[in-house]
């Protein structure tokens, strides 16, 4: 039994595509880091089960051995579900099965079929945080079946992300958040633009480079080099672009580079579920120029904290870059403070968890 204001015992199960801190997990790594901090600040008891090698600040991590899962966006829409030998995903959920009675609730961050399939076999309820939009038919079916059977259990970042799935559901729109204390405001930028993210085709880096080149601006690039062939091709296609690739940086170093930029360019080809990098830039007072697609279109306030551009239009990016001076850097920081605070976000998660526990109690007492 969980009363409405008691501390919760939570087991968070991480993404199986890489250790936390590696960058392979993309924005879900920041989401897990921020959420763990915020839930602990609220007095909840939590453990995080994650692939061996994970680092999560001072939050205790149960290191799970095993082979990493391939990332869903590198698989085809019809590719059958893959489970490597000695899969870390299977090992994490085997661990969860064994320790479930020590917790009130399990919270899944893996974008994978298995944790959805396993829900009815667990004694404890599972909250499913879906970190990307629709990418495969098996995952669509898993999400939609879980949504039908456990209506309160599916959380997403944004409405645009939820709408990519082929079913109506009681999606819990949770958004994301930044710890403002970790990002410094910078009123006077240097003469460069920045691009942040995994270097992988769905992120459309080549458009940002093309737009920066045409605008005669330097582009600093930060992020995990996920697809070497894609990166090599970009370098071949833009041999003279003024590009400075700085690698994958931890948050403190990332914000040092980002905050001095004139703007962040976001050029996703896919429907970005959220785009944590957008709110990190805003937190530094850096406007966001993004394609009008997916999460960034729900974040950017055009003409105030950035510009939204017709998807896949380099011309549109170039025009927006020419109008950066119309944007107000303090309004960017203010938007991050007003709309993406850890406190408000923590309230949403906490309420979601309590509703799942309440439904579970109702179901059990009825059964
Ligand atoms: N990131 C980072 N260091 C870098 C570049 C990016 O830590 O050098 C992080 C960034 O903070 C963000 C994540 O990578 O949390 C990218 O997440 P986003 O939601 O933008 O996209 P995703 O990778 O989930 O598609």
CSV table of C-alpha atoms and ligand atoms in Angstrom, one decimal:
chain,number,residue,atom,x,y,z
A,1,UNK,CA,0.0,0.0,0.0
A,2,UNK,CA,1.3,3.4,-0.9
A,3,UNK,CA,-0.4,6.5,0.7
A,4,UNK,CA,-0.5,9.7,-1.4
A,5,UNK,CA,2.5,11.4,0.3
A,6,UNK,CA,4.7,8.5,1.3
A,7,UNK,CA,8.1,8.0,-0.3
A,8,UNK,CA,8.1,5.5,-3.1
A,9,UNK,CA,10.5,2.6,-3.7
A,10,UNK,CA,11.4,2.7,-7.4
A,11,UNK,CA,13.5,0.6,-9.6
A,12,UNK,CA,14.5,2.4,-12.8
A,13,UNK,CA,15.7,0.2,-15.6
A,14,UNK,CA,18.0,2.0,-18.1
A,15,UNK,CA,18.4,1.8,-21.8
A,16,UNK,CA,20.2,-1.4,-22.9
A,17,UNK,CA,22.0,0.3,-25.9
A,18,UNK,CA,24.9,1.6,-23.9
A,19,UNK,CA,26.2,2.4,-20.4
A,20,UNK,CA,24.9,5.6,-18.9
A,21,UNK,CA,27.5,8.3,-19.7
A,22,UNK,CA,28.6,6.8,-23.0
A,23,UNK,CA,26.3,9.0,-25.1
A,24,UNK,CA,24.9,5.9,-27.0
A,25,UNK,CA,21.6,6.3,-25.2
A,26,UNK,CA,21.1,9.8,-26.5
A,27,UNK,CA,18.7,12.1,-24.6
A,28,UNK,CA,17.4,9.3,-22.4
A,29,UNK,CA,20.7,9.4,-20.5
A,30,UNK,CA,20.1,13.0,-19.5
A,31,UNK,CA,16.4,12.2,-18.7
A,32,UNK,CA,17.5,9.4,-16.4
A,33,UNK,CA,20.1,11.5,-14.7
A,34,UNK,CA,17.8,14.4,-14.1
A,35,UNK,CA,14.9,12.2,-13.0
A,36,UNK,CA,17.0,10.3,-10.5
A,37,UNK,CA,18.3,13.5,-9.0
A,38,UNK,CA,14.9,15.0,-8.7
A,39,UNK,CA,13.2,11.9,-7.3
A,40,UNK,CA,15.9,11.5,-4.7
A,41,UNK,CA,15.6,15.2,-3.8
A,42,UNK,CA,11.9,14.4,-3.1
A,43,UNK,CA,12.9,11.7,-0.7
A,44,UNK,CA,12.0,8.7,-2.9
A,45,UNK,CA,14.2,5.6,-2.6
A,46,UNK,CA,15.5,4.5,-5.9
A,47,UNK,CA,17.9,2.2,-7.6
A,48,UNK,CA,18.9,2.2,-11.2
A,49,UNK,CA,19.7,-1.0,-13.1
A,50,UNK,CA,21.9,-0.2,-16.1
A,51,UNK,CA,24.6,-1.8,-18.3
A,52,UNK,CA,27.9,-2.4,-16.6
A,53,UNK,CA,30.2,0.7,-16.9
A,54,UNK,CA,27.3,3.1,-16.3
A,55,UNK,CA,27.9,6.3,-14.3
A,56,UNK,CA,25.1,8.3,-12.8
A,57,UNK,CA,26.5,10.9,-10.5
A,58,UNK,CA,26.0,9.8,-6.9
A,59,UNK,CA,22.9,7.7,-7.6
A,60,UNK,CA,23.6,4.0,-6.9
A,61,UNK,CA,23.7,1.9,-10.0
A,62,UNK,CA,23.2,-1.8,-10.2
A,63,UNK,CA,25.6,-2.8,-12.9
A,64,UNK,CA,24.2,-5.5,-15.2
A,65,UNK,CA,26.5,-7.5,-17.4
A,66,UNK,CA,25.7,-8.6,-20.9
A,67,UNK,CA,25.7,-7.7,-24.6
A,68,UNK,CA,24.3,-4.3,-25.6
A,69,UNK,CA,21.1,-4.1,-27.6
A,70,UNK,CA,21.3,-2.6,-31.1
A,71,UNK,CA,19.7,0.9,-31.3
A,72,UNK,CA,16.2,0.8,-32.7
A,73,UNK,CA,16.8,3.6,-35.2
A,74,UNK,CA,19.5,1.5,-36.9
A,75,UNK,CA,17.1,-1.4,-37.5
A,76,UNK,CA,14.5,-1.4,-40.3
A,77,UNK,CA,10.8,-0.9,-39.6
A,78,UNK,CA,10.1,-4.6,-40.3
A,79,UNK,CA,13.2,-6.0,-38.7
A,80,UNK,CA,12.3,-8.8,-36.3
A,81,UNK,CA,13.1,-8.2,-32.7
A,82,UNK,CA,16.7,-8.9,-31.9
A,83,UNK,CA,18.0,-10.3,-28.7
A,84,UNK,CA,21.7,-10.9,-28.6
A,85,UNK,CA,23.2,-13.8,-26.7
A,86,UNK,CA,23.5,-13.0,-23.0
A,87,UNK,CA,21.6,-9.8,-23.7
A,88,UNK,CA,22.0,-7.1,-21.1
A,89,UNK,CA,18.3,-6.2,-21.7
A,90,UNK,CA,17.2,-9.8,-20.7
A,91,UNK,CA,19.6,-9.7,-17.8
A,92,UNK,CA,18.2,-6.4,-16.5
A,93,UNK,CA,14.7,-7.7,-16.6
A,94,UNK,CA,15.7,-11.0,-15.0
A,95,UNK,CA,17.2,-8.9,-12.2
A,96,UNK,CA,14.0,-6.9,-11.9
A,97,UNK,CA,11.9,-10.1,-11.7
A,98,UNK,CA,14.0,-11.3,-8.8
A,99,UNK,CA,14.0,-8.1,-6.8
A,100,UNK,CA,10.5,-6.7,-7.7
A,101,UNK,CA,9.1,-7.2,-4.2
A,102,UNK,CA,11.5,-4.7,-2.8
A,103,UNK,CA,9.9,-2.0,-4.9
A,104,UNK,CA,6.6,-0.3,-5.4
A,105,UNK,CA,7.1,0.3,-9.0
A,106,UNK,CA,9.4,-0.5,-11.9
A,107,UNK,CA,10.1,2.2,-14.4
A,108,UNK,CA,11.4,1.2,-17.9
A,109,UNK,CA,13.5,3.4,-20.1
A,110,UNK,CA,14.4,0.8,-22.7
A,111,UNK,CA,12.8,1.4,-26.2
A,112,UNK,CA,12.4,-2.3,-26.7
A,113,UNK,CA,9.7,-5.0,-27.1
A,114,UNK,CA,10.7,-7.2,-24.1
A,115,UNK,CA,9.8,-4.9,-21.1
A,116,UNK,CA,6.4,-4.3,-22.7
A,117,UNK,CA,5.8,-8.0,-23.3
A,118,UNK,CA,6.8,-8.9,-19.7
A,119,UNK,CA,4.4,-6.5,-18.0
A,120,UNK,CA,1.6,-9.0,-17.3
A,121,UNK,CA,4.1,-11.5,-15.9
A,122,UNK,CA,5.3,-9.2,-13.1
A,123,UNK,CA,3.7,-8.8,-9.7
A,124,UNK,CA,4.7,-5.2,-9.6
A,125,UNK,CA,3.4,-2.5,-11.9
A,126,UNK,CA,5.6,-1.2,-14.6
A,127,UNK,CA,5.7,2.5,-15.8
A,128,UNK,CA,6.8,2.6,-19.4
A,129,UNK,CA,8.8,5.7,-20.5
A,130,UNK,CA,8.8,5.6,-24.3
A,131,UNK,CA,11.8,7.6,-25.4
A,132,UNK,CA,11.4,7.7,-29.2
A,133,UNK,CA,8.6,7.9,-31.7
A,134,UNK,CA,7.4,4.9,-33.8
A,135,UNK,CA,10.3,3.1,-35.5
A,136,UNK,CA,9.2,-0.5,-35.9
A,137,UNK,CA,6.1,-2.6,-36.3
A,138,UNK,CA,7.0,-4.9,-33.3
A,139,UNK,CA,7.5,-1.9,-31.0
A,140,UNK,CA,4.3,-0.3,-32.2
A,141,UNK,CA,2.4,-3.4,-31.4
A,142,UNK,CA,4.1,-3.8,-28.0
A,143,UNK,CA,3.4,-0.1,-27.1
A,144,UNK,CA,-0.2,-0.3,-28.3
A,145,UNK,CA,-1.0,-3.6,-26.6
A,146,UNK,CA,0.4,-2.3,-23.3
A,147,UNK,CA,-1.6,0.9,-23.7
A,148,UNK,CA,-4.7,-1.1,-24.1
A,149,UNK,CA,-4.1,-3.4,-21.2
A,150,UNK,CA,-2.5,-0.9,-18.8
A,151,UNK,CA,-4.0,2.4,-19.9
A,152,UNK,CA,-2.1,4.6,-17.4
A,153,UNK,CA,1.3,3.1,-17.8
A,154,UNK,CA,2.7,4.8,-21.0
A,155,UNK,CA,4.7,8.0,-20.7
A,156,UNK,CA,6.1,10.0,-23.6
A,157,UNK,CA,8.1,13.2,-24.0
A,158,UNK,CA,5.7,15.0,-26.4
A,159,UNK,CA,2.3,14.9,-28.1
A,160,UNK,CA,4.1,14.9,-31.5
A,161,UNK,CA,6.0,11.8,-30.5
A,162,UNK,CA,2.8,10.0,-29.2
A,163,UNK,CA,1.0,10.8,-32.5
A,164,UNK,CA,3.6,8.7,-34.5
A,165,UNK,CA,2.2,5.5,-32.9
A,166,UNK,CA,-0.7,3.8,-34.7
A,167,UNK,CA,-3.2,3.8,-31.8
A,168,UNK,CA,-5.2,6.0,-29.5
A,169,UNK,CA,-3.9,5.8,-25.9
A,170,UNK,CA,-4.0,7.6,-22.7
A,171,UNK,CA,-0.5,8.9,-23.3
A,172,UNK,CA,1.0,10.7,-20.3
A,173,UNK,CA,2.9,13.7,-21.8
A,174,UNK,CA,5.8,14.2,-19.5
A,175,UNK,CA,8.2,16.5,-21.4
A,176,UNK,CA,11.7,17.0,-20.1
A,177,UNK,CA,13.7,19.3,-17.8
A,178,UNK,CA,17.1,20.8,-17.2
A,179,UNK,CA,18.9,21.6,-14.0
A,180,UNK,CA,19.4,25.3,-14.5
A,181,UNK,CA,22.3,25.4,-12.0
A,182,UNK,CA,24.4,23.4,-14.4
A,183,UNK,CA,24.0,25.8,-17.3
A,184,UNK,CA,25.4,29.4,-17.2
A,185,UNK,CA,23.7,32.3,-19.1
A,186,UNK,CA,25.8,34.0,-21.7
A,187,UNK,CA,24.5,37.4,-23.0
A,188,UNK,CA,27.3,38.1,-25.5
A,189,UNK,CA,27.9,35.2,-27.9
A,190,UNK,CA,31.0,34.5,-30.0
A,191,UNK,CA,30.7,34.3,-33.8
A,192,UNK,CA,29.8,30.7,-34.2
A,193,UNK,CA,26.8,28.3,-34.3
A,194,UNK,CA,26.5,25.0,-32.6
A,195,UNK,CA,25.0,21.6,-33.4
A,196,UNK,CA,24.6,18.9,-30.7
A,197,UNK,CA,23.6,15.3,-30.9
A,198,UNK,CA,24.5,11.8,-32.0
A,199,UNK,CA,26.2,11.8,-35.4
A,200,UNK,CA,23.7,9.6,-37.1
A,201,UNK,CA,21.7,10.1,-40.3
A,202,UNK,CA,18.3,10.7,-38.6
A,203,UNK,CA,19.8,13.9,-37.1
A,204,UNK,CA,20.5,15.6,-40.5
A,205,UNK,CA,23.8,17.1,-39.6
A,206,UNK,CA,24.7,17.8,-43.2
A,207,UNK,CA,21.9,20.4,-43.5
A,208,UNK,CA,23.3,22.3,-40.5
A,209,UNK,CA,26.8,22.3,-42.1
A,210,UNK,CA,25.4,23.4,-45.5
A,211,UNK,CA,23.4,26.2,-43.8
A,212,UNK,CA,26.4,27.4,-41.7
A,213,UNK,CA,28.7,27.3,-44.7
A,214,UNK,CA,26.3,29.4,-46.8
A,215,UNK,CA,25.9,31.8,-43.8
A,216,UNK,CA,29.7,32.0,-43.6
A,217,UNK,CA,29.6,30.9,-40.0
A,218,UNK,CA,31.7,28.4,-38.1
A,219,UNK,CA,29.8,25.4,-36.8
A,220,UNK,CA,30.9,23.7,-33.6
A,221,UNK,CA,29.7,20.1,-33.4
A,222,UNK,CA,29.4,18.1,-30.2
A,223,UNK,CA,28.2,14.6,-29.8
A,224,UNK,CA,28.7,10.9,-30.0
A,225,UNK,CA,30.1,9.7,-33.3
A,226,UNK,CA,27.6,6.9,-33.8
A,227,UNK,CA,27.9,6.3,-37.5
A,228,UNK,CA,31.5,6.7,-38.8
A,229,UNK,CA,30.5,6.1,-42.5
A,230,UNK,CA,27.9,8.9,-42.3
A,231,UNK,CA,30.5,11.2,-40.8
A,232,UNK,CA,33.1,10.3,-43.4
A,233,UNK,CA,30.6,11.0,-46.2
A,234,UNK,CA,29.7,14.4,-44.7
A,235,UNK,CA,33.4,15.3,-44.6
A,236,UNK,CA,33.8,14.3,-48.2
A,237,UNK,CA,30.7,16.4,-49.2
A,238,UNK,CA,31.7,19.5,-47.3
A,239,UNK,CA,35.5,19.6,-47.5
A,240,UNK,CA,35.8,23.4,-47.1
A,241,UNK,CA,33.1,24.0,-44.5
A,242,UNK,CA,34.3,25.7,-41.3
A,243,UNK,CA,33.5,22.8,-38.9
A,244,UNK,CA,35.0,22.1,-35.5
A,245,UNK,CA,34.1,18.6,-34.2
A,246,UNK,CA,34.8,18.6,-30.4
A,247,UNK,CA,33.7,15.0,-29.6
A,248,UNK,CA,31.2,13.9,-27.0
A,249,UNK,CA,31.5,16.2,-24.0
A,250,UNK,CA,30.1,15.9,-20.4
A,251,UNK,CA,27.5,18.5,-19.5
A,252,UNK,CA,29.8,21.0,-17.8
A,253,UNK,CA,32.1,21.2,-20.9
A,254,UNK,CA,29.1,21.0,-23.3
A,255,UNK,CA,27.5,24.1,-21.8
A,256,UNK,CA,30.7,26.0,-21.9
A,257,UNK,CA,30.8,25.7,-25.7
A,258,UNK,CA,27.0,25.9,-26.2
A,259,UNK,CA,26.5,29.1,-24.2
A,260,UNK,CA,28.9,31.1,-26.3
A,261,UNK,CA,27.1,30.2,-29.6
A,262,UNK,CA,24.8,32.5,-31.5
A,263,UNK,CA,22.3,29.8,-32.0
A,264,UNK,CA,21.7,26.0,-31.8
A,265,UNK,CA,20.8,24.4,-35.1
A,266,UNK,CA,18.5,21.3,-34.9
A,267,UNK,CA,17.9,19.6,-38.2
A,268,UNK,CA,16.3,16.2,-37.5
A,269,UNK,CA,15.1,14.1,-40.4
A,270,UNK,CA,12.9,12.0,-38.1
A,271,UNK,CA,10.2,13.1,-35.7
A,272,UNK,CA,12.4,14.0,-32.8
A,273,UNK,CA,10.6,12.7,-29.6
A,274,UNK,CA,11.8,15.8,-27.7
A,275,UNK,CA,15.2,17.1,-28.3
A,276,UNK,CA,16.9,17.6,-24.9
A,277,UNK,CA,19.6,19.7,-26.6
A,278,UNK,CA,17.0,22.4,-27.3
A,279,UNK,CA,16.3,23.0,-23.7
A,280,UNK,CA,20.0,22.8,-22.7
A,281,UNK,CA,20.7,25.6,-25.2
A,282,UNK,CA,17.8,27.7,-24.0
A,283,UNK,CA,19.1,27.3,-20.5
A,284,UNK,CA,22.3,29.0,-21.6
A,285,UNK,CA,20.4,31.8,-23.3
A,286,UNK,CA,21.0,30.3,-26.7
A,287,UNK,CA,18.2,30.5,-29.3
A,288,UNK,CA,17.2,27.4,-31.2
A,289,UNK,CA,16.7,27.3,-35.0
A,290,UNK,CA,14.9,24.0,-35.7
A,291,UNK,CA,12.9,22.2,-38.4
A,292,UNK,CA,9.2,22.5,-37.7
A,293,UNK,CA,8.9,18.8,-36.9
A,294,UNK,CA,8.5,16.7,-33.7
A,295,UNK,CA,9.5,17.9,-30.2
A,296,UNK,CA,11.4,21.1,-31.2
A,297,UNK,CA,8.3,22.5,-32.8
A,298,UNK,CA,6.6,22.2,-29.4
A,299,UNK,CA,9.5,23.9,-27.6
A,300,UNK,CA,10.7,26.8,-29.7
A,301,UNK,CA,8.7,30.1,-29.5
A,302,UNK,CA,9.2,31.5,-33.0
A,303,UNK,CA,10.5,35.1,-33.0
A,304,UNK,CA,11.2,35.0,-29.3
A,305,UNK,CA,13.4,32.0,-28.4
A,306,UNK,CA,14.2,30.8,-31.9
A,307,UNK,CA,12.9,30.2,-35.4
A,308,UNK,CA,11.0,27.2,-36.8
A,309,UNK,CA,11.9,26.4,-40.4
A,310,UNK,CA,10.2,24.3,-43.0
A,311,UNK,CA,11.5,20.7,-42.6
A,312,UNK,CA,14.5,19.8,-44.7
A,313,UNK,CA,14.9,23.4,-46.0
A,314,UNK,CA,18.5,24.6,-45.9
A,315,UNK,CA,17.3,27.9,-47.5
A,316,UNK,CA,15.0,28.2,-44.5
A,317,UNK,CA,17.8,27.7,-42.1
A,318,UNK,CA,20.0,30.3,-43.9
A,319,UNK,CA,17.1,32.8,-43.6
A,320,UNK,CA,16.7,32.1,-39.9
A,321,UNK,CA,20.4,32.4,-39.2
A,322,UNK,CA,20.3,35.9,-40.8
A,323,UNK,CA,17.6,36.8,-38.3
A,324,UNK,CA,19.2,35.6,-35.1
A,325,UNK,CA,19.6,39.2,-33.8
A,326,UNK,CA,15.8,39.5,-33.5
A,327,UNK,CA,15.9,36.9,-30.7
A,328,UNK,CA,16.3,37.7,-27.1
A,329,UNK,CA,18.8,35.6,-25.2
A,330,UNK,CA,17.4,36.4,-21.8
A,331,UNK,CA,13.9,35.2,-23.0
A,332,UNK,CA,15.6,31.9,-23.9
A,333,UNK,CA,16.9,31.4,-20.4
A,334,UNK,CA,13.6,32.5,-19.0
A,335,UNK,CA,11.7,30.0,-21.1
A,336,UNK,CA,14.0,27.2,-19.7
A,337,UNK,CA,13.3,28.4,-16.2
A,338,UNK,CA,9.5,28.8,-16.6
A,339,UNK,CA,8.8,25.6,-18.7
A,340,UNK,CA,11.5,23.1,-18.1
A,341,UNK,CA,12.2,23.2,-14.3
A,342,UNK,CA,13.1,20.0,-12.6
A,343,UNK,CA,10.5,20.7,-9.9
A,344,UNK,CA,7.5,20.9,-12.3
A,345,UNK,CA,8.7,17.9,-14.2
A,346,UNK,CA,9.2,15.9,-11.0
A,347,UNK,CA,5.6,16.7,-10.0
A,348,UNK,CA,4.4,15.2,-13.3
A,349,UNK,CA,6.4,12.0,-12.9
A,350,UNK,CA,5.3,11.7,-9.3
A,351,UNK,CA,1.7,12.1,-10.1
A,352,UNK,CA,2.0,9.6,-13.0
A,353,UNK,CA,3.6,7.0,-10.7
A,354,UNK,CA,0.9,7.4,-8.0
A,355,UNK,CA,-1.8,7.0,-10.6
A,356,UNK,CA,-0.3,3.8,-11.9
A,357,UNK,CA,0.0,2.5,-8.3
A,358,UNK,CA,-3.6,3.5,-7.6
A,359,UNK,CA,-4.9,1.7,-10.7
A,360,UNK,CA,-2.9,-1.3,-9.8
A,361,UNK,CA,-4.4,-1.4,-6.3
A,362,UNK,CA,-7.9,-1.1,-7.8
A,363,UNK,CA,-7.2,-3.9,-10.2
A,364,UNK,CA,-5.8,-6.2,-7.5
A,365,UNK,CA,-8.6,-5.5,-5.0
A,366,UNK,CA,-11.2,-6.1,-7.8
A,367,UNK,CA,-9.5,-9.3,-8.8
B,1,LIG,N1,25.1,15.3,-25.4
B,1,LIG,C1,26.2,15.3,-24.5
B,1,LIG,N2,27.4,15.6,-24.9
B,1,LIG,C2,27.7,16.0,-26.2
B,1,LIG,C3,26.6,16.1,-27.1
B,1,LIG,C4,25.3,15.7,-26.7
B,1,LIG,O1,26.0,14.9,-23.3
B,1,LIG,O2,28.8,16.3,-26.5
B,1,LIG,C5,23.8,14.9,-24.9
B,1,LIG,C6,22.9,16.1,-24.7
B,1,LIG,O3,23.1,16.6,-23.4
B,1,LIG,C7,21.5,15.4,-24.8
B,1,LIG,C8,21.8,14.2,-25.7
B,1,LIG,O4,23.2,14.1,-25.9
B,1,LIG,O5,21.0,15.0,-23.6
B,1,LIG,C9,21.0,14.2,-27.0
B,1,LIG,O6,19.7,14.0,-26.7
B,1,LIG,P1,18.5,14.5,-27.6
B,1,LIG,O7,17.3,14.4,-26.8
B,1,LIG,O8,18.7,15.9,-28.2
B,1,LIG,O9,18.5,13.5,-28.8
B,1,LIG,P2,18.5,11.9,-28.9
B,1,LIG,O10,20.0,11.5,-28.9
B,1,LIG,O11,17.8,11.3,-27.7
B,1,LIG,O12,17.8,11.5,-30.2
